[in-house]
JSON list of C-alpha atoms and ligand atoms in Angstrom, two decimals:
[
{"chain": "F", "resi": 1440, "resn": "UNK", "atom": "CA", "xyz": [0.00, 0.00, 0.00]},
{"chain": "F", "resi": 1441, "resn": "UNK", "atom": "CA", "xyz": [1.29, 3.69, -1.32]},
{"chain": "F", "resi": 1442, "resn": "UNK", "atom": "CA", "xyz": [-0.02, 6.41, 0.69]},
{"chain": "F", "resi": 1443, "resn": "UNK", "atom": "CA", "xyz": [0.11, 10.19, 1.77]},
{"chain": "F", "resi": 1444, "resn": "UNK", "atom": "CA", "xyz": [-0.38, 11.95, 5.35]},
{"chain": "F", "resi": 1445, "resn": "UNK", "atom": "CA", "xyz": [-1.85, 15.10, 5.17]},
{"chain": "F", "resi": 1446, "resn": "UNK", "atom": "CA", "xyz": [-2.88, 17.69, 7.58]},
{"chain": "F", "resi": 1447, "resn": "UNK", "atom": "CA", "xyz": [-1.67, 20.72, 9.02]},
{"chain": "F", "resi": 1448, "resn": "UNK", "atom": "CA", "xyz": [1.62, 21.27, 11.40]},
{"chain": "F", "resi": 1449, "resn": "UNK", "atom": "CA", "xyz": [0.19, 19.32, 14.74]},
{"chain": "F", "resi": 1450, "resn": "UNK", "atom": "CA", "xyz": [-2.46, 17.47, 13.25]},
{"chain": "F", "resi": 1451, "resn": "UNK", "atom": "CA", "xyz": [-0.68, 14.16, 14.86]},
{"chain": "F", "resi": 1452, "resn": "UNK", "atom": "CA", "xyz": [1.02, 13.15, 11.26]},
{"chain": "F", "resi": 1453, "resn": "UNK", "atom": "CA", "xyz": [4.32, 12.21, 12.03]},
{"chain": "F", "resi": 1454, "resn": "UNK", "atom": "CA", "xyz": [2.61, 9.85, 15.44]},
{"chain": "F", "resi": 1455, "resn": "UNK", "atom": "CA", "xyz": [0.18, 7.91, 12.87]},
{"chain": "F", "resi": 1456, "resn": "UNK", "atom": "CA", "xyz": [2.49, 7.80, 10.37]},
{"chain": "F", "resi": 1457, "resn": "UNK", "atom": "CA", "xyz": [4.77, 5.80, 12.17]},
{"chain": "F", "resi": 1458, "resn": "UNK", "atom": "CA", "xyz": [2.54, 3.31, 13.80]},
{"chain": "F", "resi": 1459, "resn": "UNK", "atom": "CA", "xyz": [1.04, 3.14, 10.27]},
{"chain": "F", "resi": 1460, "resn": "UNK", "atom": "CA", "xyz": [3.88, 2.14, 8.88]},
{"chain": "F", "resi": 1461, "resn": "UNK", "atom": "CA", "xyz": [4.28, -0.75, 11.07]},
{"chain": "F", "resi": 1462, "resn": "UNK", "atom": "CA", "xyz": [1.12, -1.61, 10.44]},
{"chain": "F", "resi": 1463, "resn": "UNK", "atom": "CA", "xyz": [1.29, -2.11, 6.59]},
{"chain": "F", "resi": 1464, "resn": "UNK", "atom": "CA", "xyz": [4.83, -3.04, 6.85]},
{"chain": "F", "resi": 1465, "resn": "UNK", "atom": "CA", "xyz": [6.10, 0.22, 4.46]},
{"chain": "F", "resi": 1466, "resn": "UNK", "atom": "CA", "xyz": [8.84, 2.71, 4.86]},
{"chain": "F", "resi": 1467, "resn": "UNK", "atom": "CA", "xyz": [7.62, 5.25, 6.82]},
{"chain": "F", "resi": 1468, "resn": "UNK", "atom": "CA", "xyz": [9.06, 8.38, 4.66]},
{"chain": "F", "resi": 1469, "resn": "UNK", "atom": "CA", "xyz": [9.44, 11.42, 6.98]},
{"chain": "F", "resi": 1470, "resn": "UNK", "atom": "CA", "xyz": [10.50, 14.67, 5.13]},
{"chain": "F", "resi": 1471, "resn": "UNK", "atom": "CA", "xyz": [10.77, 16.84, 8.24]},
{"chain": "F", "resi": 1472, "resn": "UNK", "atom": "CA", "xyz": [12.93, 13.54, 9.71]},
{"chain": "F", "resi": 1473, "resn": "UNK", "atom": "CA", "xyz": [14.98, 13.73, 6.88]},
{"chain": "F", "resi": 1474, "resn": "UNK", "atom": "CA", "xyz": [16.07, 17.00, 7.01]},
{"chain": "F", "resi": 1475, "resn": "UNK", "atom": "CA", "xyz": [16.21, 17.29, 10.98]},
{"chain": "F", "resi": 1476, "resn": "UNK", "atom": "CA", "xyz": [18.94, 14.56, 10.53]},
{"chain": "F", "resi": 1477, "resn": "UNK", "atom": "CA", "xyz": [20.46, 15.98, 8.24]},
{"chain": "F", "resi": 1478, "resn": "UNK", "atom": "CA", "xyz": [20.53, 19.61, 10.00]},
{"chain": "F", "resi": 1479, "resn": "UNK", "atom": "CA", "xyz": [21.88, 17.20, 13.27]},
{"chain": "F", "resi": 1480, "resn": "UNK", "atom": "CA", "xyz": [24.74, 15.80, 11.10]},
{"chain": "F", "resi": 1481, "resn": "UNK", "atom": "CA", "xyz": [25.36, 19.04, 9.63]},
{"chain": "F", "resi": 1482, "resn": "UNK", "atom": "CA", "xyz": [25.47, 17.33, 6.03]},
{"chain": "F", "resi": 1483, "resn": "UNK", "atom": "CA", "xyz": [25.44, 20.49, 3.09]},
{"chain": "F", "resi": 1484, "resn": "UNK", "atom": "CA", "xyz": [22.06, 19.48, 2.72]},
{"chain": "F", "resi": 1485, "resn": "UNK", "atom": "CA", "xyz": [21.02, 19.87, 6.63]},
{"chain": "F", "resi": 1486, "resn": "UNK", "atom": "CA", "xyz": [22.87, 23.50, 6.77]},
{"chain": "F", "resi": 1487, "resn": "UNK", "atom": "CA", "xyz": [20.49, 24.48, 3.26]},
{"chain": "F", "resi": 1488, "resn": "UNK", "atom": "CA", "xyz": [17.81, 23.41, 5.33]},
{"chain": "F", "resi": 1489, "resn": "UNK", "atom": "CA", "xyz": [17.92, 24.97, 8.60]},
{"chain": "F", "resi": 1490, "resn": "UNK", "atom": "CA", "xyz": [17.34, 28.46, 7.99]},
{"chain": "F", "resi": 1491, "resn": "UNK", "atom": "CA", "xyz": [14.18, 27.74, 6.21]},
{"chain": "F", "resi": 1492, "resn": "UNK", "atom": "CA", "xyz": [13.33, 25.16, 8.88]},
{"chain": "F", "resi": 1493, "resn": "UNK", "atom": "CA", "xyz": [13.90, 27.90, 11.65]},
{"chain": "F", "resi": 1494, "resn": "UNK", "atom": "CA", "xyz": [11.98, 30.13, 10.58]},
{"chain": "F", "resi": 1495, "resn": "UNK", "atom": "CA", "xyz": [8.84, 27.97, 9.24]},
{"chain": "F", "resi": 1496, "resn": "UNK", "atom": "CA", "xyz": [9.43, 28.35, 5.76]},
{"chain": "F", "resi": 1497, "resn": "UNK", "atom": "CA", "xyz": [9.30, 25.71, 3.18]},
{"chain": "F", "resi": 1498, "resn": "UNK", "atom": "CA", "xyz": [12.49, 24.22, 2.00]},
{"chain": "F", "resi": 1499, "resn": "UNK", "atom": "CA", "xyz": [13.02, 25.22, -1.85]},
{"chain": "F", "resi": 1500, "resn": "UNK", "atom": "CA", "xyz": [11.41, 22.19, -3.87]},
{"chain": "F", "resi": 1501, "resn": "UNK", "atom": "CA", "xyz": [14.46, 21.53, -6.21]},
{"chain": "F", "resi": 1502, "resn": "UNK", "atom": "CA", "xyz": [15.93, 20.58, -2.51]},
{"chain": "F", "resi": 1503, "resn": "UNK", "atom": "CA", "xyz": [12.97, 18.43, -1.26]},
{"chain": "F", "resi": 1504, "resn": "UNK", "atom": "CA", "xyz": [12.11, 16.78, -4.75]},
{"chain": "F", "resi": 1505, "resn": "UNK", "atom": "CA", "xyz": [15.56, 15.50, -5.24]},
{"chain": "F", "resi": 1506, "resn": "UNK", "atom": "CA", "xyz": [15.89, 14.14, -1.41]},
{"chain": "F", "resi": 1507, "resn": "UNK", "atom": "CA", "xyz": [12.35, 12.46, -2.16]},
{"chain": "F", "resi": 1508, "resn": "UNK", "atom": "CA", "xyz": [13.10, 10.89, -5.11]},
{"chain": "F", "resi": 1509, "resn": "UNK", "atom": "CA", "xyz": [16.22, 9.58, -3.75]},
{"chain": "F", "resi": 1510, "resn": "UNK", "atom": "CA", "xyz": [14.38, 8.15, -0.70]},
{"chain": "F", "resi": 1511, "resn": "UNK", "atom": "CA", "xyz": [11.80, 6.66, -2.45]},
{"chain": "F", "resi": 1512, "resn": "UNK", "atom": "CA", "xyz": [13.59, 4.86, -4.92]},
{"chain": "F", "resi": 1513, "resn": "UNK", "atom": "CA", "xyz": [14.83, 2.62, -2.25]},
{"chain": "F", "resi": 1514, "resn": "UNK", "atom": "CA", "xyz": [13.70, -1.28, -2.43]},
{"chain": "F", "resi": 1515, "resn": "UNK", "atom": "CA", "xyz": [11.93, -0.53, 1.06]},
{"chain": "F", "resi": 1516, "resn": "UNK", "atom": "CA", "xyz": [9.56, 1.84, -0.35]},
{"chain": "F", "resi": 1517, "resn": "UNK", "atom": "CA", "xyz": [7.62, -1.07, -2.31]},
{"chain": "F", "resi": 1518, "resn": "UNK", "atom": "CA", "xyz": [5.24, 0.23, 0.07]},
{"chain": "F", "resi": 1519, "resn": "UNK", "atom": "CA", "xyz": [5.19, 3.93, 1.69]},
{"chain": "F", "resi": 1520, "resn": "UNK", "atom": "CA", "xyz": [3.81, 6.45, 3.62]},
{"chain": "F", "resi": 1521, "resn": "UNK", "atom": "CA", "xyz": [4.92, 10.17, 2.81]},
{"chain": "F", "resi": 1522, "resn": "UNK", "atom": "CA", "xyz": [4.86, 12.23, 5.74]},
{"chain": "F", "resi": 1523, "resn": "UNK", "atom": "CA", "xyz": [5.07, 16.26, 5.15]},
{"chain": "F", "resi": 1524, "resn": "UNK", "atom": "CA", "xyz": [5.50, 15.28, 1.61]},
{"chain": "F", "resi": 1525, "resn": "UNK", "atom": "CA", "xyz": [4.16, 16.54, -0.92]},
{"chain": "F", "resi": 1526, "resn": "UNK", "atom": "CA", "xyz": [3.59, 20.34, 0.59]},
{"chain": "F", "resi": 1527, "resn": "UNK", "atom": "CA", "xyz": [3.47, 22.53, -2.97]},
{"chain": "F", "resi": 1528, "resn": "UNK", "atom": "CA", "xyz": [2.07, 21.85, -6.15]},
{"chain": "F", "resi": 1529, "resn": "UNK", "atom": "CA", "xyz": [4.99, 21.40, -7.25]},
{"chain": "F", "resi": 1530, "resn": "UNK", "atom": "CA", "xyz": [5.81, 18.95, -5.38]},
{"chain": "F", "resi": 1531, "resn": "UNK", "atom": "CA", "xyz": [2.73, 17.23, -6.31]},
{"chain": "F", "resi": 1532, "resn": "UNK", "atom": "CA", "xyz": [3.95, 17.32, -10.57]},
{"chain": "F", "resi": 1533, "resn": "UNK", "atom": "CA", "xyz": [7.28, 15.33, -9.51]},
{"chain": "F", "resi": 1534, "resn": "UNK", "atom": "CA", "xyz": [5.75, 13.07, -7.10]},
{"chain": "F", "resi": 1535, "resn": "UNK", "atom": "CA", "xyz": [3.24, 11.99, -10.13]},
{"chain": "F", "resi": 1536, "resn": "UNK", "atom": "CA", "xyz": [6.54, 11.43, -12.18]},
{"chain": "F", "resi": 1537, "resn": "UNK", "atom": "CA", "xyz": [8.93, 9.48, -10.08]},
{"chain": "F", "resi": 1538, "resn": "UNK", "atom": "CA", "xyz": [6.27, 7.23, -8.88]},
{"chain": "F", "resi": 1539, "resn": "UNK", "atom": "CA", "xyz": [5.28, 7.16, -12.69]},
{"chain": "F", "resi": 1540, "resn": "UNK", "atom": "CA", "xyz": [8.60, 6.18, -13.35]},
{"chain": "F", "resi": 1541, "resn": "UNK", "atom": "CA", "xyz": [9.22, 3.60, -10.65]},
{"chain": "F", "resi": 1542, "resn": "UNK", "atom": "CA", "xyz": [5.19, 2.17, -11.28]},
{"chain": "F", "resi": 1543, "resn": "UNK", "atom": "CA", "xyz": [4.50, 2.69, -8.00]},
{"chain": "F", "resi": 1544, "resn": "UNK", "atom": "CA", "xyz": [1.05, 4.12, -8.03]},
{"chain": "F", "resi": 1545, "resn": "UNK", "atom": "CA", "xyz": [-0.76, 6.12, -5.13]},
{"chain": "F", "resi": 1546, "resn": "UNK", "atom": "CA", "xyz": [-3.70, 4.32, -3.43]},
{"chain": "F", "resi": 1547, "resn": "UNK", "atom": "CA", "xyz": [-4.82, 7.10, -0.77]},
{"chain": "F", "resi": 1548, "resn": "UNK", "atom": "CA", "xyz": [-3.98, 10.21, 0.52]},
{"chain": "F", "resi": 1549, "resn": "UNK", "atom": "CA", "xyz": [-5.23, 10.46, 4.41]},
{"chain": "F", "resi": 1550, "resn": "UNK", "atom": "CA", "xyz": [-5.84, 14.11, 5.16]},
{"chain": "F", "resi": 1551, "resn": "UNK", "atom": "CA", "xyz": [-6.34, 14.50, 9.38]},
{"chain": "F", "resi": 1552, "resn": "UNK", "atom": "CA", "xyz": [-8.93, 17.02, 10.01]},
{"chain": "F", "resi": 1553, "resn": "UNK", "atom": "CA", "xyz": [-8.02, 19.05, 13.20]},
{"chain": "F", "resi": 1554, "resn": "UNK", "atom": "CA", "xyz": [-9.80, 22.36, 14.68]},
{"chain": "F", "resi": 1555, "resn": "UNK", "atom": "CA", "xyz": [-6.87, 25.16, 14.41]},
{"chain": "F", "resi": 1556, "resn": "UNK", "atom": "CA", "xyz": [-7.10, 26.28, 17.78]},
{"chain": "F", "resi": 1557, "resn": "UNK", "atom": "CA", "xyz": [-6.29, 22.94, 18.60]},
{"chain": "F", "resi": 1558, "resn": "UNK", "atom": "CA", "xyz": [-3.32, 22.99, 16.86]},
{"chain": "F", "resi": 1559, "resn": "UNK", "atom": "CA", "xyz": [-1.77, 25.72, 18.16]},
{"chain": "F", "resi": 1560, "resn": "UNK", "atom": "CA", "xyz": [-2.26, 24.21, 21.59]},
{"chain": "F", "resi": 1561, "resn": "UNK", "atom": "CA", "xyz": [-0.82, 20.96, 20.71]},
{"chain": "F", "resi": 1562, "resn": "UNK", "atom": "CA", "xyz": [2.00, 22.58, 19.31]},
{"chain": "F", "resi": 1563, "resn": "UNK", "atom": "CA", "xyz": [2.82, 24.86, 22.37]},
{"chain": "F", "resi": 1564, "resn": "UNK", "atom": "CA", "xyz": [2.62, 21.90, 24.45]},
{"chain": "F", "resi": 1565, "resn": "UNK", "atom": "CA", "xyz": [5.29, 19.89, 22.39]},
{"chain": "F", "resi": 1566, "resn": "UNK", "atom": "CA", "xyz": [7.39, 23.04, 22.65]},
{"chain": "F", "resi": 1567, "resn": "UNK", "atom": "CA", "xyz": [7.91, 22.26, 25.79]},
{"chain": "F", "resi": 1568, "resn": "UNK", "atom": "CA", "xyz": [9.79, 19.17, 25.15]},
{"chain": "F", "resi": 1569, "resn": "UNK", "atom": "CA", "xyz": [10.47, 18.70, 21.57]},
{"chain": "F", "resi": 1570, "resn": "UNK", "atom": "CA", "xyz": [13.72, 21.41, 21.53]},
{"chain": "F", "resi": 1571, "resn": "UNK", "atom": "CA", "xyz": [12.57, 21.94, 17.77]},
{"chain": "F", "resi": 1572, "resn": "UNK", "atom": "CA", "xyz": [14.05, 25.19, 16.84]},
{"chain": "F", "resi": 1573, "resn": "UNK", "atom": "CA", "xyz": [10.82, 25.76, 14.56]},
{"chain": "F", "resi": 1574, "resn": "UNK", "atom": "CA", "xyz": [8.33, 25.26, 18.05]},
{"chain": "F", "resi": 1575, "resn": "UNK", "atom": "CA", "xyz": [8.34, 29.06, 19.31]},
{"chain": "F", "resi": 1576, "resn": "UNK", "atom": "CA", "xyz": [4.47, 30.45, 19.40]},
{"chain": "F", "resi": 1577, "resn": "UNK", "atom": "CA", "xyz": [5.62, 32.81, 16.51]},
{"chain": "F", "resi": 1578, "resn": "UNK", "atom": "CA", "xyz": [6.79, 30.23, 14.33]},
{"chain": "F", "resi": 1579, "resn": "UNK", "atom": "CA", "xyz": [4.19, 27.70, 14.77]},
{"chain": "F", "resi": 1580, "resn": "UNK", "atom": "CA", "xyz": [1.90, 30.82, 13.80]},
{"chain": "F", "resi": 1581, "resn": "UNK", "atom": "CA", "xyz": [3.60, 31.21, 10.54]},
{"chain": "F", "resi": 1582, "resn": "UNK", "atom": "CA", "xyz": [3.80, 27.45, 10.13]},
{"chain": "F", "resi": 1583, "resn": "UNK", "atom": "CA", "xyz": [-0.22, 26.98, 9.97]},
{"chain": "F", "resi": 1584, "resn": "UNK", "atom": "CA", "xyz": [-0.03, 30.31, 7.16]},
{"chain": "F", "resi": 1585, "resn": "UNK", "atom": "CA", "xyz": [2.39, 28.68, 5.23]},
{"chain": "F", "resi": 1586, "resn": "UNK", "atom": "CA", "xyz": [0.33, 25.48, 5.25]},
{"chain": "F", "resi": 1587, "resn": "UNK", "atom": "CA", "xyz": [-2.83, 27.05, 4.39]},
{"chain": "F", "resi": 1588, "resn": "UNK", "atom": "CA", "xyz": [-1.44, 28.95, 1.72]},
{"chain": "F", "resi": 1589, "resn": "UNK", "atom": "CA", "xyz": [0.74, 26.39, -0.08]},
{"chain": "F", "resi": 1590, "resn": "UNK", "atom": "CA", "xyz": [-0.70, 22.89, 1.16]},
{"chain": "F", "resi": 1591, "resn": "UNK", "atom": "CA", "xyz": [-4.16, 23.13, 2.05]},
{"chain": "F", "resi": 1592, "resn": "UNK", "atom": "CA", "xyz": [-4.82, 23.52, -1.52]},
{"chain": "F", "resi": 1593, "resn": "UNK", "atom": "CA", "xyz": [-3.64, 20.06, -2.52]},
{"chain": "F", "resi": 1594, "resn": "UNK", "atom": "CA", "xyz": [-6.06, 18.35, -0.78]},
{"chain": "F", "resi": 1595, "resn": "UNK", "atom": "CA", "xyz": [-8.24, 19.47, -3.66]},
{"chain": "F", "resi": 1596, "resn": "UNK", "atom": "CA", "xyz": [-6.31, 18.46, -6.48]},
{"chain": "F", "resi": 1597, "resn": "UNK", "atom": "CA", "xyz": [-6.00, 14.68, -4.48]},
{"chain": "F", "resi": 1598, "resn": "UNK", "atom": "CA", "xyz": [-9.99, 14.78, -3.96]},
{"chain": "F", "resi": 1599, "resn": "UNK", "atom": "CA", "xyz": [-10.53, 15.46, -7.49]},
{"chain": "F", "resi": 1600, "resn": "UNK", "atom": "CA", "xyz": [-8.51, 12.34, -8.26]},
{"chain": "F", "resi": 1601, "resn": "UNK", "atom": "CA", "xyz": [-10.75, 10.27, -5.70]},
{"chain": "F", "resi": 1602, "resn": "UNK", "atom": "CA", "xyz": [-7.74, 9.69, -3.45]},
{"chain": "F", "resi": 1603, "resn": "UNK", "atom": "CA", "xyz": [-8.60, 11.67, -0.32]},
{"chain": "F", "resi": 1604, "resn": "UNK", "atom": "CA", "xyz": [-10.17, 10.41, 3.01]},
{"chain": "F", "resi": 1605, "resn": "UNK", "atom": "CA", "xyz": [-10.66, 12.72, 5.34]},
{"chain": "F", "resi": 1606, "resn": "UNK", "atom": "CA", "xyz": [-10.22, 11.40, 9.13]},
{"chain": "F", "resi": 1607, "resn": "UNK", "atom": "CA", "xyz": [-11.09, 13.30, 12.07]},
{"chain": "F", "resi": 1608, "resn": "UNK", "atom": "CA", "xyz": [-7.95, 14.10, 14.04]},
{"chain": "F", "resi": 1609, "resn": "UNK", "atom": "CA", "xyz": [-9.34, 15.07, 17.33]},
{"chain": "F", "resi": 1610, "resn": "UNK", "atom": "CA", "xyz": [-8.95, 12.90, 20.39]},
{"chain": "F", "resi": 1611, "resn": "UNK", "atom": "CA", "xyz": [-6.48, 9.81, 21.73]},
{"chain": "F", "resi": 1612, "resn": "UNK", "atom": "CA", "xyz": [-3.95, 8.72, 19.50]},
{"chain": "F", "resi": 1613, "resn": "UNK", "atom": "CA", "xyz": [-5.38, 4.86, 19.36]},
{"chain": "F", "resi": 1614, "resn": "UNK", "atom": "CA", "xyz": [-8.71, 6.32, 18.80]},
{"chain": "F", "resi": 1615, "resn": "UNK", "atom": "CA", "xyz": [-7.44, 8.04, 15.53]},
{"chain": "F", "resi": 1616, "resn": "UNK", "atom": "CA", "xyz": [-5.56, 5.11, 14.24]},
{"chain": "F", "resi": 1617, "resn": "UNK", "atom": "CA", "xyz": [-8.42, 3.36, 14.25]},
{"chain": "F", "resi": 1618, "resn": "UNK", "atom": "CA", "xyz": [-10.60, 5.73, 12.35]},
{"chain": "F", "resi": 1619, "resn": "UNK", "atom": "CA", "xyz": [-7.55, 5.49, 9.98]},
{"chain": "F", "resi": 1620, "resn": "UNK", "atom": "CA", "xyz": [-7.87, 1.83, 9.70]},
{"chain": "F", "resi": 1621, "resn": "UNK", "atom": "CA", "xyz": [-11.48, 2.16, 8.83]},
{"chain": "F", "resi": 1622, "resn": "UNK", "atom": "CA", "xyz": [-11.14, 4.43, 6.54]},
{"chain": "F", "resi": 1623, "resn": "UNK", "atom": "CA", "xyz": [-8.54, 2.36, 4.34]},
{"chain": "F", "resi": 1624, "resn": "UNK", "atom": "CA", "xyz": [-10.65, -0.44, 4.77]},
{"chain": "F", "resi": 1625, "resn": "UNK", "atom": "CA", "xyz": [-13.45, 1.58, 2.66]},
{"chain": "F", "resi": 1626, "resn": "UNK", "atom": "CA", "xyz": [-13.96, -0.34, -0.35]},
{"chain": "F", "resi": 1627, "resn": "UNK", "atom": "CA", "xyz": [-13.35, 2.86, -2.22]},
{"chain": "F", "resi": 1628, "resn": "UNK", "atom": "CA", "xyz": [-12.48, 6.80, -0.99]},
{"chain": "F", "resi": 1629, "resn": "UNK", "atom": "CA", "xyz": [-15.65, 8.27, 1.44]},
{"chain": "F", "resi": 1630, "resn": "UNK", "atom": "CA", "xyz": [-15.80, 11.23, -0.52]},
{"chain": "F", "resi": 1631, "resn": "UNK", "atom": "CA", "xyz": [-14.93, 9.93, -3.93]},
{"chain": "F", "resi": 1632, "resn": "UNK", "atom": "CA", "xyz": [-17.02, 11.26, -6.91]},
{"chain": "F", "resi": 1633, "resn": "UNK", "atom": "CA", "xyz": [-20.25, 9.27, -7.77]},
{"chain": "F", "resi": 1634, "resn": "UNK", "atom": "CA", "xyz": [-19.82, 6.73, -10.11]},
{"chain": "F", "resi": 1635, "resn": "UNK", "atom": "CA", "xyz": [-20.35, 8.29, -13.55]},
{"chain": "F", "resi": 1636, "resn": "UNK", "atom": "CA", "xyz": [-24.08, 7.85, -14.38]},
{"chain": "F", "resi": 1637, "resn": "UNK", "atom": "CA", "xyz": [-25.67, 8.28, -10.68]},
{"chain": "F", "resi": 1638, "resn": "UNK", "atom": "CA", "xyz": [-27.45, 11.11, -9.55]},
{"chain": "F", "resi": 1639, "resn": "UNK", "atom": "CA", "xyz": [-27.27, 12.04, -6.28]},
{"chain": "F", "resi": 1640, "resn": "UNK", "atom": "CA", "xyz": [-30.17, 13.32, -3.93]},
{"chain": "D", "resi": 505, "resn": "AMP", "atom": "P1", "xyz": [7.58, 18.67, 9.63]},
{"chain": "D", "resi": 505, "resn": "AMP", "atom": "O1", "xyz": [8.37, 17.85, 10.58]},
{"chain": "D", "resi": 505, "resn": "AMP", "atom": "O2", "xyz": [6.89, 17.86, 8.58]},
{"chain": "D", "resi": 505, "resn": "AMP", "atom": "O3", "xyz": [6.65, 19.64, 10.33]},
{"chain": "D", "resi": 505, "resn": "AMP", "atom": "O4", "xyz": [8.64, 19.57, 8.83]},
{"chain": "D", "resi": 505, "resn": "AMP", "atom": "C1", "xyz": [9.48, 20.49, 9.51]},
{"chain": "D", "resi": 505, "resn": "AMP", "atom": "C2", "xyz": [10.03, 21.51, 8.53]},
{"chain": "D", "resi": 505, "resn": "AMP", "atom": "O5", "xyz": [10.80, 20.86, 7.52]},
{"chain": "D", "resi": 505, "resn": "AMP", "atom": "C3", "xyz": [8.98, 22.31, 7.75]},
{"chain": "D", "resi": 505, "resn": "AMP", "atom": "O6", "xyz": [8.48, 23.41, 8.50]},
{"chain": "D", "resi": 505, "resn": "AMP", "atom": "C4", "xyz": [9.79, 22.75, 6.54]},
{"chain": "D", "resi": 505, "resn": "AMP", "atom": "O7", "xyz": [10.69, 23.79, 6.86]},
{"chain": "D", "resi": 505, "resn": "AMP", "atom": "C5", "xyz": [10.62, 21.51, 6.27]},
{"chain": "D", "resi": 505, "resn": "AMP", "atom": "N1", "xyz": [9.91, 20.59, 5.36]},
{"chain": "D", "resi": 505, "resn": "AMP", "atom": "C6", "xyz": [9.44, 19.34, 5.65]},
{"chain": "D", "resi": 505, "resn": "AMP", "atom": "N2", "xyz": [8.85, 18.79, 4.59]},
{"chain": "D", "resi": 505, "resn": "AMP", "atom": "C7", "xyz": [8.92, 19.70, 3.59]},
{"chain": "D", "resi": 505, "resn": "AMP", "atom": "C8", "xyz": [8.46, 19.74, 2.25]},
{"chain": "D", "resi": 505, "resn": "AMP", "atom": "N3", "xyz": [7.78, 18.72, 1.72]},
{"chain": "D", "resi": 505, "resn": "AMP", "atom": "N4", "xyz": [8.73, 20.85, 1.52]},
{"chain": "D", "resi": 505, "resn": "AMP", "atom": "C9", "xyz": [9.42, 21.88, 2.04]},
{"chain": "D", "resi": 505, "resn": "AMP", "atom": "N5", "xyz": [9.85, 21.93, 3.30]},
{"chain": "D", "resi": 505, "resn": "AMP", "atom": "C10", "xyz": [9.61, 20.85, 4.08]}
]
């Protein structure tokens, strides 16, 4: 199983993700992991990073595409989940072409659905023990901006593709995965297009 993660800064991705992952037995693909290593290591790639990672920008895509498609190229991403990835339209384009390229279609993109004041909450609290640079009340403001502005706006383009299922990301961790389970158990995406020829009511 291929799929995407989607949902604002907080929303939980990176927790679900990972227990996800174990779940389907895929790599779980972590952009934000990926370059927080890297900025750890100090690799050239980690030191491009940081300063947009500081101050809650997006990384430039020629930066994040080619780290992607290096990642997922890997004999462990037979199966996947992309975490924080893709963020841009862009992004979206040479997604559709390296997993073009490798055949390795996309079979759902899970968007969590999370009240914003929420967020902000859950992100204040992590501040207090994450020591993410990025987790200071004024960054985690610009954060949601930058997500509404640049990422929000794929969940369209995956909804018009009848990919998207939309899970509600409020309460326990356990009780979301489960409402993720169920939701790729749906014989086909909960807010897919009719079928061509049906009316609806
Ligand atoms: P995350 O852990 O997913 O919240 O990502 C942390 C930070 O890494 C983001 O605020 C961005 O600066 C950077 N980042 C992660 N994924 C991407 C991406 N797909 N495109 C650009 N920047 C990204």
């Amino acid at each position: 199983m291929r799929l995407i993660i989607m949902g604002p800064p907080g929303a939980g991705k990176g927790t679900q993700a990972e227990a996800l992952a174990e779940r389907i037995g895929g790599a779980h693909i972590s952009t934000g992991d990926i370059f927080r290593a890297n900025v750890k290591d100090q690799t050239a790639l980690g030191r491009t990073a940081q300063r947009y990672m500081d101050a809650g920008e997006y990384v430039p895509d020629e930066v994040t595409n080619g780290m992607v498609k290096e990642r997922i190229s890997h004999d462990d991403a037979e199966s996947f989940i992309l975490d924080g990835y893709p963020r841009t339209v862009d992004q979206v384009d040479r997604l559709d072409t390296m997993l073009a390229e490798l055949g390795r279609p996309l079979d759902v993109v899970l968007a969590l659905v999370v009240d914003p004041e929420e967020l902000i909450g859950r992100l204040l609290k992590r501040a207090e023990t994450s020591g993410r640079a990025d987790d200071t009340e004024e960054v985690i403001r610009h954060r949601q901006e930058v997500y509404s502005a640049e990422t929000a706006p794929l969940l369209e383009i995956y909804s018009e593709r009848g990919l998207l299922r939309e899970v509600d990301g409020m309460g326990d961790v356990d009780e979301i995965a489960e409402r993720i389970d169920r939701a790729l158990e749906a014989p086909e995406a909960v807010d897919a297009p009719p079928p061509a020829g049906t009316v609806e009511a």
